PDB file of C-alpha atoms and ligand atoms in Angstrom:
ATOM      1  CA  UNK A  18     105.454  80.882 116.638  1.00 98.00           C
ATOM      2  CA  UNK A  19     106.602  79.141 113.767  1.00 98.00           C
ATOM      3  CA  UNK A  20     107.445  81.257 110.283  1.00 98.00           C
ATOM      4  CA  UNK A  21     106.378  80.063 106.910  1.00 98.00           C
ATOM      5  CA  UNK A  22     107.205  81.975 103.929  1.00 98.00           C
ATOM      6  CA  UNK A  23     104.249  82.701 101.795  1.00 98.00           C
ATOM      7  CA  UNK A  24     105.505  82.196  98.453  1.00 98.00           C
ATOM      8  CA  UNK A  25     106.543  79.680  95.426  1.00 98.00           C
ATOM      9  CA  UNK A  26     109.541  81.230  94.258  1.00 98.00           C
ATOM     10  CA  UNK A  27     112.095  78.985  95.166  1.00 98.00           C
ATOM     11  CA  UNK A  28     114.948  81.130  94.534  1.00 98.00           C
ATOM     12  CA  UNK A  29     113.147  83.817  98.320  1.00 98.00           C
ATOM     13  CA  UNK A  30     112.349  80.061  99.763  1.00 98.00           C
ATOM     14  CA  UNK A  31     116.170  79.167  99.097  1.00 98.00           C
ATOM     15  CA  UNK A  32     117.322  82.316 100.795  1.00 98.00           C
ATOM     16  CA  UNK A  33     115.059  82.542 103.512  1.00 98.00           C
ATOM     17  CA  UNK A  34     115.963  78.983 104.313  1.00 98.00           C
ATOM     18  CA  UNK A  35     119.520  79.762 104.154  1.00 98.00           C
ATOM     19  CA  UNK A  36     118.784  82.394 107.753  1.00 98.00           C
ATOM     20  CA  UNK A  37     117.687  79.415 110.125  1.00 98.00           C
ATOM     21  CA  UNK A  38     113.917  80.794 110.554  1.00 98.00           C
ATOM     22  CA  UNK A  39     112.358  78.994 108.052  1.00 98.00           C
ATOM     23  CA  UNK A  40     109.215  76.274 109.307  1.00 98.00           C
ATOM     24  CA  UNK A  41     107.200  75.882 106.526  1.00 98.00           C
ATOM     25  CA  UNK A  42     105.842  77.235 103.001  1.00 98.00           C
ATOM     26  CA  UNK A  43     101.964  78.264 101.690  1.00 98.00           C
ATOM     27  CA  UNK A  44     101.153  78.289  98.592  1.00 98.00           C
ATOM     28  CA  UNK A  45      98.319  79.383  96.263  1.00 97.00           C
ATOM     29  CA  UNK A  46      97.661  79.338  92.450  1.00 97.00           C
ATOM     30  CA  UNK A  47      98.447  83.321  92.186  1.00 97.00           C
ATOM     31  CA  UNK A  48     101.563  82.522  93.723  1.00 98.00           C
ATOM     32  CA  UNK A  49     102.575  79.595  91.707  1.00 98.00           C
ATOM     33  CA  UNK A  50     100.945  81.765  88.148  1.00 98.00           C
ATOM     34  CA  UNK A  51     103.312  84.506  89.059  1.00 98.00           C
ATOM     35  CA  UNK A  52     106.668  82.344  88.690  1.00 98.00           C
ATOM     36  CA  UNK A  53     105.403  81.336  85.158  1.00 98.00           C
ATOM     37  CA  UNK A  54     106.432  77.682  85.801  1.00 98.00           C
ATOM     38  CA  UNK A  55     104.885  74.026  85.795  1.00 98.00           C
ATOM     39  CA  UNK A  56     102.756  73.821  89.044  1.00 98.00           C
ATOM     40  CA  UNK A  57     104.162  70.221  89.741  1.00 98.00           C
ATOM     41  CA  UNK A  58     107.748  70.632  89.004  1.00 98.00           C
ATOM     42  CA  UNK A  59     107.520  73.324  91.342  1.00 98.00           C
ATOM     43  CA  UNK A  60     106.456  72.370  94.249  1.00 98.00           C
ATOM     44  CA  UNK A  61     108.367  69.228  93.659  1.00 98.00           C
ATOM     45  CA  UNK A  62     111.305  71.692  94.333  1.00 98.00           C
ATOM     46  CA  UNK A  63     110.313  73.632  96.783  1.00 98.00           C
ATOM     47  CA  UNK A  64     109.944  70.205  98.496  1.00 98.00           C
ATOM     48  CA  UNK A  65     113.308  69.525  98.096  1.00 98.00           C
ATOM     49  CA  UNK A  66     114.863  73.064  99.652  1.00 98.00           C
ATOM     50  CA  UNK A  67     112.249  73.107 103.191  1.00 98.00           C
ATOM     51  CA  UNK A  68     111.631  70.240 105.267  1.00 98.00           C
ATOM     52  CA  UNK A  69     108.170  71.566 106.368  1.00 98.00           C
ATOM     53  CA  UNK A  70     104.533  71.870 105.555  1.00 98.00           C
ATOM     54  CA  UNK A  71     104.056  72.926 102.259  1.00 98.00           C
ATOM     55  CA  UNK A  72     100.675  73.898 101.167  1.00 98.00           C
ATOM     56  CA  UNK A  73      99.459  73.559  97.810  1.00 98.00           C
ATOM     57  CA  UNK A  74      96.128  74.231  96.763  1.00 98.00           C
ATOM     58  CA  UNK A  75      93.146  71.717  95.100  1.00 98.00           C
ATOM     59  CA  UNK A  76      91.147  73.518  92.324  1.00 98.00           C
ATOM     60  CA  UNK A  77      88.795  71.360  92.570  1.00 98.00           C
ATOM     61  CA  UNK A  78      84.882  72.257  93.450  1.00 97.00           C
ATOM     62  CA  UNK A  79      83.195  68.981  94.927  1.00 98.00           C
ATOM     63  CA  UNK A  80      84.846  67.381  97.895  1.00 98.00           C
ATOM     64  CA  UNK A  81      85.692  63.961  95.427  1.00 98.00           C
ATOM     65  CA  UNK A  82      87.710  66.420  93.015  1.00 98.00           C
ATOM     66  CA  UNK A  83      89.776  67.493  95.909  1.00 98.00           C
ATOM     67  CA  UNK A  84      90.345  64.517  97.783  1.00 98.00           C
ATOM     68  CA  UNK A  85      91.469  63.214  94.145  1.00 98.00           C
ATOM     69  CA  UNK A  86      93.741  65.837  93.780  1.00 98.00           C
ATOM     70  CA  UNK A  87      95.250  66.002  97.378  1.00 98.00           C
ATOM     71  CA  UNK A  88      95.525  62.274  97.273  1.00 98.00           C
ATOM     72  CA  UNK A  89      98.145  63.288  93.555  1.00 98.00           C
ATOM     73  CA  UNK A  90      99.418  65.786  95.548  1.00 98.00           C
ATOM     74  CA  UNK A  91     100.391  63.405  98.873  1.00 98.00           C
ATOM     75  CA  UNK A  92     102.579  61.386  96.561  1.00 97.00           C
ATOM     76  CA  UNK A  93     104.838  63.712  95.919  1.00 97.00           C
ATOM     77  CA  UNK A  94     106.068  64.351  99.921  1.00 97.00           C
ATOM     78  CA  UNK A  95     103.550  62.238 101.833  1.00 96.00           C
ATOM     79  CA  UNK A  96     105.536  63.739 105.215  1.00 97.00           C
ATOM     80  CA  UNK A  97     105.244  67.455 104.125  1.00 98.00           C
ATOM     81  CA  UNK A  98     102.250  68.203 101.461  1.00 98.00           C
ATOM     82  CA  UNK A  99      99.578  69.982 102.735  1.00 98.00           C
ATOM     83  CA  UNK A 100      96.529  70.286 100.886  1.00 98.00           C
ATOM     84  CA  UNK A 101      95.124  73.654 101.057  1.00 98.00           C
ATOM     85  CA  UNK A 102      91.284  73.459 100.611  1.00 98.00           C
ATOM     86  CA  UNK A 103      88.983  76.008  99.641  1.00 98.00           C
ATOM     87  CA  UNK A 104      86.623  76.976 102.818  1.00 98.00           C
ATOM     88  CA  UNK A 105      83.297  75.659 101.764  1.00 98.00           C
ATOM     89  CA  UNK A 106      80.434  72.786 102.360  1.00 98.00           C
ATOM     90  CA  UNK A 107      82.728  70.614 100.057  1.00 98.00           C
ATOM     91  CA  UNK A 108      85.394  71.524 101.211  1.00 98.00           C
ATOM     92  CA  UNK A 109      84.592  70.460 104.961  1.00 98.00           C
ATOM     93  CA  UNK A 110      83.867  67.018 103.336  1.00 98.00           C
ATOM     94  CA  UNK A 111      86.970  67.088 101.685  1.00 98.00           C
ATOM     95  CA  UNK A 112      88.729  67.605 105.170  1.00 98.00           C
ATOM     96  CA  UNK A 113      87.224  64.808 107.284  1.00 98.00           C
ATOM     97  CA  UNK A 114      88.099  62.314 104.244  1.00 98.00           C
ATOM     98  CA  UNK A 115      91.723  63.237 104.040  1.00 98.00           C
ATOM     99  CA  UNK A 116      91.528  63.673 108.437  1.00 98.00           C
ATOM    100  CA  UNK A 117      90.901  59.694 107.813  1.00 98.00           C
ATOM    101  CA  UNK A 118      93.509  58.959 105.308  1.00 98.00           C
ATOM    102  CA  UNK A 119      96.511  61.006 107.219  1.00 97.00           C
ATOM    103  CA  UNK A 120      96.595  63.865 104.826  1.00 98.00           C
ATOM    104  CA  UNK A 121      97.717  67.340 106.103  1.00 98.00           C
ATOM    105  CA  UNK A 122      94.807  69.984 104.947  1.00 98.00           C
ATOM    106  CA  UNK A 123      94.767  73.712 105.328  1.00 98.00           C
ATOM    107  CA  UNK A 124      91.753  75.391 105.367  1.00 98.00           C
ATOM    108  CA  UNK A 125      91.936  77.974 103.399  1.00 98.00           C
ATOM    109  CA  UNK A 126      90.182  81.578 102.791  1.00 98.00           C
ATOM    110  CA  UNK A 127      88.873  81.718 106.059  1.00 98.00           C
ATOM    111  CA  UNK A 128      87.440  85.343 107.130  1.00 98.00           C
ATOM    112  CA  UNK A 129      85.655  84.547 109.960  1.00 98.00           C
ATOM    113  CA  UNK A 130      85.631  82.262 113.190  1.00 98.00           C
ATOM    114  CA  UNK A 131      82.408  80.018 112.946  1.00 98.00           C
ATOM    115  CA  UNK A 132      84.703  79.071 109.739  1.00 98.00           C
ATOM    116  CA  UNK A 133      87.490  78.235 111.369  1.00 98.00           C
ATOM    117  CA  UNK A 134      85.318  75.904 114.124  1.00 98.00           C
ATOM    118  CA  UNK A 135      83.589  74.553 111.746  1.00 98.00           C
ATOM    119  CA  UNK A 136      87.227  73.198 109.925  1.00 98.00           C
ATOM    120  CA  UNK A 137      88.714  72.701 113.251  1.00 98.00           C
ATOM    121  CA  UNK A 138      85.630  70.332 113.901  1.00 98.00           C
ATOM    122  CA  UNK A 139      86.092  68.510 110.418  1.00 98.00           C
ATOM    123  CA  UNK A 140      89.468  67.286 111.315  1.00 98.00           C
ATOM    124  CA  UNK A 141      91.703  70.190 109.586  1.00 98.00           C
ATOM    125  CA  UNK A 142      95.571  70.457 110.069  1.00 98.00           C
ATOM    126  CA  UNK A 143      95.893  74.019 109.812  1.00 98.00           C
ATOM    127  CA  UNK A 144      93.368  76.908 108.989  1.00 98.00           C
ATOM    128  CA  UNK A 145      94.465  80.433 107.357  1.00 98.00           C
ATOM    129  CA  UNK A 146      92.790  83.368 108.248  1.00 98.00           C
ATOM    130  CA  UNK A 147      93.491  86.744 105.928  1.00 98.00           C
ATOM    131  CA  UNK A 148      93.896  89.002 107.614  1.00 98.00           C
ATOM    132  CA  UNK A 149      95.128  91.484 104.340  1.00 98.00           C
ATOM    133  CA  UNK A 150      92.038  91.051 103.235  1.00 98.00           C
ATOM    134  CA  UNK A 151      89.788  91.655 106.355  1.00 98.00           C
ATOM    135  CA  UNK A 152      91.617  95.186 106.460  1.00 98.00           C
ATOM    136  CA  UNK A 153      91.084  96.004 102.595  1.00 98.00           C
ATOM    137  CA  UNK A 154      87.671  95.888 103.344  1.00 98.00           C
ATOM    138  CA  UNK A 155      88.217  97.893 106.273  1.00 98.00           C
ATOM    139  CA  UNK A 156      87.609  94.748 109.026  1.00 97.00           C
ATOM    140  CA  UNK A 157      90.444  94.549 111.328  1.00 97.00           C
ATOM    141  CA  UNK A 158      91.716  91.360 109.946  1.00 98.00           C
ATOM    142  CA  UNK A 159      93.851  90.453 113.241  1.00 98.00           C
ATOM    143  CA  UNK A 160      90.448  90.708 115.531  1.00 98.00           C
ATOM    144  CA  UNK A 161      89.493  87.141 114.433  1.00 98.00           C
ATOM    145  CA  UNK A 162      92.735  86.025 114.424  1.00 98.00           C
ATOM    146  CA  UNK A 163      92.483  86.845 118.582  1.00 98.00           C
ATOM    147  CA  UNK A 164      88.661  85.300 118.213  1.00 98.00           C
ATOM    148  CA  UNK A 165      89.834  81.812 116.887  1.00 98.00           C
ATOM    149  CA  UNK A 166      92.800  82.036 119.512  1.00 98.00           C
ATOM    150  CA  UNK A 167      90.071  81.933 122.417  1.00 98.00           C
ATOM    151  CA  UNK A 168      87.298  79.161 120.780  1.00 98.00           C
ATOM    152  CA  UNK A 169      90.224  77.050 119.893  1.00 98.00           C
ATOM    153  CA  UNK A 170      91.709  77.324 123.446  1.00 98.00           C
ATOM    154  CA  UNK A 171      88.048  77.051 125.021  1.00 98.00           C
ATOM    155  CA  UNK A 172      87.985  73.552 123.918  1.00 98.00           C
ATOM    156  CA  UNK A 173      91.165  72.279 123.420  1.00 98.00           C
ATOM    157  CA  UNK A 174      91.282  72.048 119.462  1.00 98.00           C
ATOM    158  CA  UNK A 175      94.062  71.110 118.493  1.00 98.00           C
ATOM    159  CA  UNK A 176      94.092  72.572 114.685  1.00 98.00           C
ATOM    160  CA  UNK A 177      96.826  75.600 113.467  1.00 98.00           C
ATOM    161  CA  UNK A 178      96.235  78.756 113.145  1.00 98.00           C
ATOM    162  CA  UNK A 179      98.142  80.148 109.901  1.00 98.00           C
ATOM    163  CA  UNK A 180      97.700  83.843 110.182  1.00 98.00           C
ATOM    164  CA  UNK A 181      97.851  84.357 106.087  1.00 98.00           C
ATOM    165  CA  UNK A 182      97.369  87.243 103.591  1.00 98.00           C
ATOM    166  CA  UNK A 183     100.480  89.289 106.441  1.00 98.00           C
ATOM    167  CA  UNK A 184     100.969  92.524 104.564  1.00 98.00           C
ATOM    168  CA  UNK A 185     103.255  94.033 107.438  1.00 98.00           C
ATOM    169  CA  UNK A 186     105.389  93.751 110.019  1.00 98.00           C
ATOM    170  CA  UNK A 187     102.701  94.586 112.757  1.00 98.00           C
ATOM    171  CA  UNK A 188     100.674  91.846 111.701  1.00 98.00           C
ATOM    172  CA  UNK A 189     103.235  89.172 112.451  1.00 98.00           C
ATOM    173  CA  UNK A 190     104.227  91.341 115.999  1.00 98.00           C
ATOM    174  CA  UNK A 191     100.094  90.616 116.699  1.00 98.00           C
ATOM    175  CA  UNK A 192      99.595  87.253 115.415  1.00 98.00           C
ATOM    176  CA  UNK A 193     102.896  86.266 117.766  1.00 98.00           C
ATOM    177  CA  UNK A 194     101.114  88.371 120.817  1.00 98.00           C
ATOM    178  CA  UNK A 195      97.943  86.768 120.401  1.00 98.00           C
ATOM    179  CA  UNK A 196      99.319  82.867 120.352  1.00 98.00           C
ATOM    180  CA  UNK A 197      98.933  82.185 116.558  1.00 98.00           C
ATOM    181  CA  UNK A 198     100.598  79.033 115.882  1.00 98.00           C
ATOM    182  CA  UNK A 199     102.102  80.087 112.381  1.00 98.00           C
ATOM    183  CA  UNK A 200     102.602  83.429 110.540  1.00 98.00           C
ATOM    184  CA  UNK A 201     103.025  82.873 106.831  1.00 98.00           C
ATOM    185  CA  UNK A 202     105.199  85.821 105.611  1.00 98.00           C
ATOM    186  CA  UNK A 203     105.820  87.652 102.233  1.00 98.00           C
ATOM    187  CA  UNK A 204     109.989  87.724 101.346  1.00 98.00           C
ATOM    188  CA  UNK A 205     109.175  91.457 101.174  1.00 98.00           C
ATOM    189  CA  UNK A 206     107.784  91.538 104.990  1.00 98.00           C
ATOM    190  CA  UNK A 207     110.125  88.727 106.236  1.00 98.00           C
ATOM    191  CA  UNK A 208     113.312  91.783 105.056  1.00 98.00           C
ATOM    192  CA  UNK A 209     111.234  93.893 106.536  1.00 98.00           C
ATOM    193  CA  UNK A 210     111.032  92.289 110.155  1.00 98.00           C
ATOM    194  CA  UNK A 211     115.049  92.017 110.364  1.00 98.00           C
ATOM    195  CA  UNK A 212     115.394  95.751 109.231  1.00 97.00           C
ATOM    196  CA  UNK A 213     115.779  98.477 111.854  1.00 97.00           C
ATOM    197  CA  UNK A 214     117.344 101.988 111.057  1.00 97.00           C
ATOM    198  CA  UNK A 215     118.923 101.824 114.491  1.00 98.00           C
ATOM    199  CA  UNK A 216     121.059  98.378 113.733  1.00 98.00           C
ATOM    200  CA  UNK A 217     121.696 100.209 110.581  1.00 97.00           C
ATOM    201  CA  UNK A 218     123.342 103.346 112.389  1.00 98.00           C
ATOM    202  CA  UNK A 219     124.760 101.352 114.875  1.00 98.00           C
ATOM    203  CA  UNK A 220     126.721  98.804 112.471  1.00 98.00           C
ATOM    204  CA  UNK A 221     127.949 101.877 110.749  1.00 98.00           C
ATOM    205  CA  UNK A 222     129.195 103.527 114.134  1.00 98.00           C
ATOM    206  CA  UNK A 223     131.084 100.458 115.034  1.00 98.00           C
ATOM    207  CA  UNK A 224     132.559 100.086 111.987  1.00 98.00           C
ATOM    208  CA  UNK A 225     133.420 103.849 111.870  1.00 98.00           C
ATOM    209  CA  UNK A 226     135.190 103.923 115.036  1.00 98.00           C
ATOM    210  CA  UNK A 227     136.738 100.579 114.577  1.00 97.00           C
ATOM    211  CA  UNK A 228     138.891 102.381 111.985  1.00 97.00           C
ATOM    212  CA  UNK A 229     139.740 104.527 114.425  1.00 97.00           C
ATOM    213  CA  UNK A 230     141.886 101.874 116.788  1.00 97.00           C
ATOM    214  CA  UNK A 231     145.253 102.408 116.211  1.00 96.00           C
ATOM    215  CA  UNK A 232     146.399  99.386 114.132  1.00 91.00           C
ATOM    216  CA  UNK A 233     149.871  97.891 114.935  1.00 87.00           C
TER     217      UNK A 233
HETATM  218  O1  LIG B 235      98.530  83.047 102.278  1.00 56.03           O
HETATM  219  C1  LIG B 235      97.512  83.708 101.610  1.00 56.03           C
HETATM  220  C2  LIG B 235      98.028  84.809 100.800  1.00 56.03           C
HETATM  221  O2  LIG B 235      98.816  84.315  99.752  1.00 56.03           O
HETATM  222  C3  LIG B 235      97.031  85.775 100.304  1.00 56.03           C
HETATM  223  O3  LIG B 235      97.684  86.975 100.371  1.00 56.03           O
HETATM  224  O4  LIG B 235      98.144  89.295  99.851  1.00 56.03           O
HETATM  225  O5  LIG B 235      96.911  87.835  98.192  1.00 56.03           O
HETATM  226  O6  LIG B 235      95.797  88.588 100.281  1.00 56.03           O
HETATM  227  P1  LIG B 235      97.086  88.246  99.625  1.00 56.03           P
END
């Protein structure tokens, strides 16, 4: 499965890159609003650290708004850029236009799986069910995930599953059981996933007793 980091703060990207796991990054406006810069000169960066998908998402509304923006976007990385488009009537349009012109799309706010067919169908990239937000609304978010799995497999569609909105560590362990191509983790989670209080206790006892080899 690969492992994208869900954020736009380059300084987790830059670290997460620097431990060898690192596929891809997903983006969103929140994200971007919460580092307080300039949306462009941002992912222009982040662009520069991973050599990957990187999602960024049209604000457009009507499918020519977004295929104007994602065509913008393209320039910057035409190899990596992803344009992450709103689930919608428009924004099915907006896939099977950029489908035609070679542009990586990601559809995006998915919550259930006649969504993602329907974006498969259109000609998306990648499509990102929430799964966060499936369970805040007390819907096991990771159920579709294992529904999309099956209708994808059933006839051999060829579009990524991003399993997105990954509050915890369990989420990733199920999206990896159930064949999701992509998880796309929080920094907090990602720390999360390497911790375990018995590597912890068990650096400290070998350290401990190392001290305890007589030293010539
Ligand atoms: O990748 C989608 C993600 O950014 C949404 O996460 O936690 O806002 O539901 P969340």
């Amino acid at each position: 499965m690969k492992i994208f980091i869900d954020s736009a703060d380059v300084k987790e990207i830059k670290e997460v890159e620097s431990w060898g796991i690192l596929d891809g990054v997903t983006t969103n406006p929140s994200l971007v609003a919460k580092t307080g810069r300039e949306i462009k000169e941002c992912v222009t960066e982040i662009t520069k650290i991973v050599d990957g998908p990187i999602s960024v998402e049209v604000i457009s509304t009507d499918a020519a708004g977004m295929v104007k923006e994602a065509e913008e976007w393209a320039k910057v990385n035409p190899k990596n850029i992803t344009i992450k488009i709103p689930m919608s009537i428009e924004g099915l349009k907006a896939v099977k236009v950029l489908a035609g012109k070679n542009i990586k799309t990601n559809v995006t706010l998915v919550f259930s799986p006649n969504q993602a067919l329907l974006a498969a169908k259109a000609g998306a990239t990648f499509i990102s069910p929430f799964v966060g937000r499936l369970d805040d609304i007390s819907h096991f978010g990771m159920e579709i995930v294992g529904d999309i799995v099956q209708i994808y497999d059933n006839y051999g569609l060829t579009t990524e599953i991003i399993v997105a909105s990954v509050r915890n560590p369990l989420h990733v362990v199920e999206a990896a059981r159930m064949g999701a191509h992509v998880s796309t983790i929080p920094f907090n989670v990602l720390k999360q996933m390497v911790a375990h209080p018995l590597t912890d206790i068990g650096i400290k006892k070998f350290f401990d007793d190392y001290q305890k080899i007589p030293k010539k």
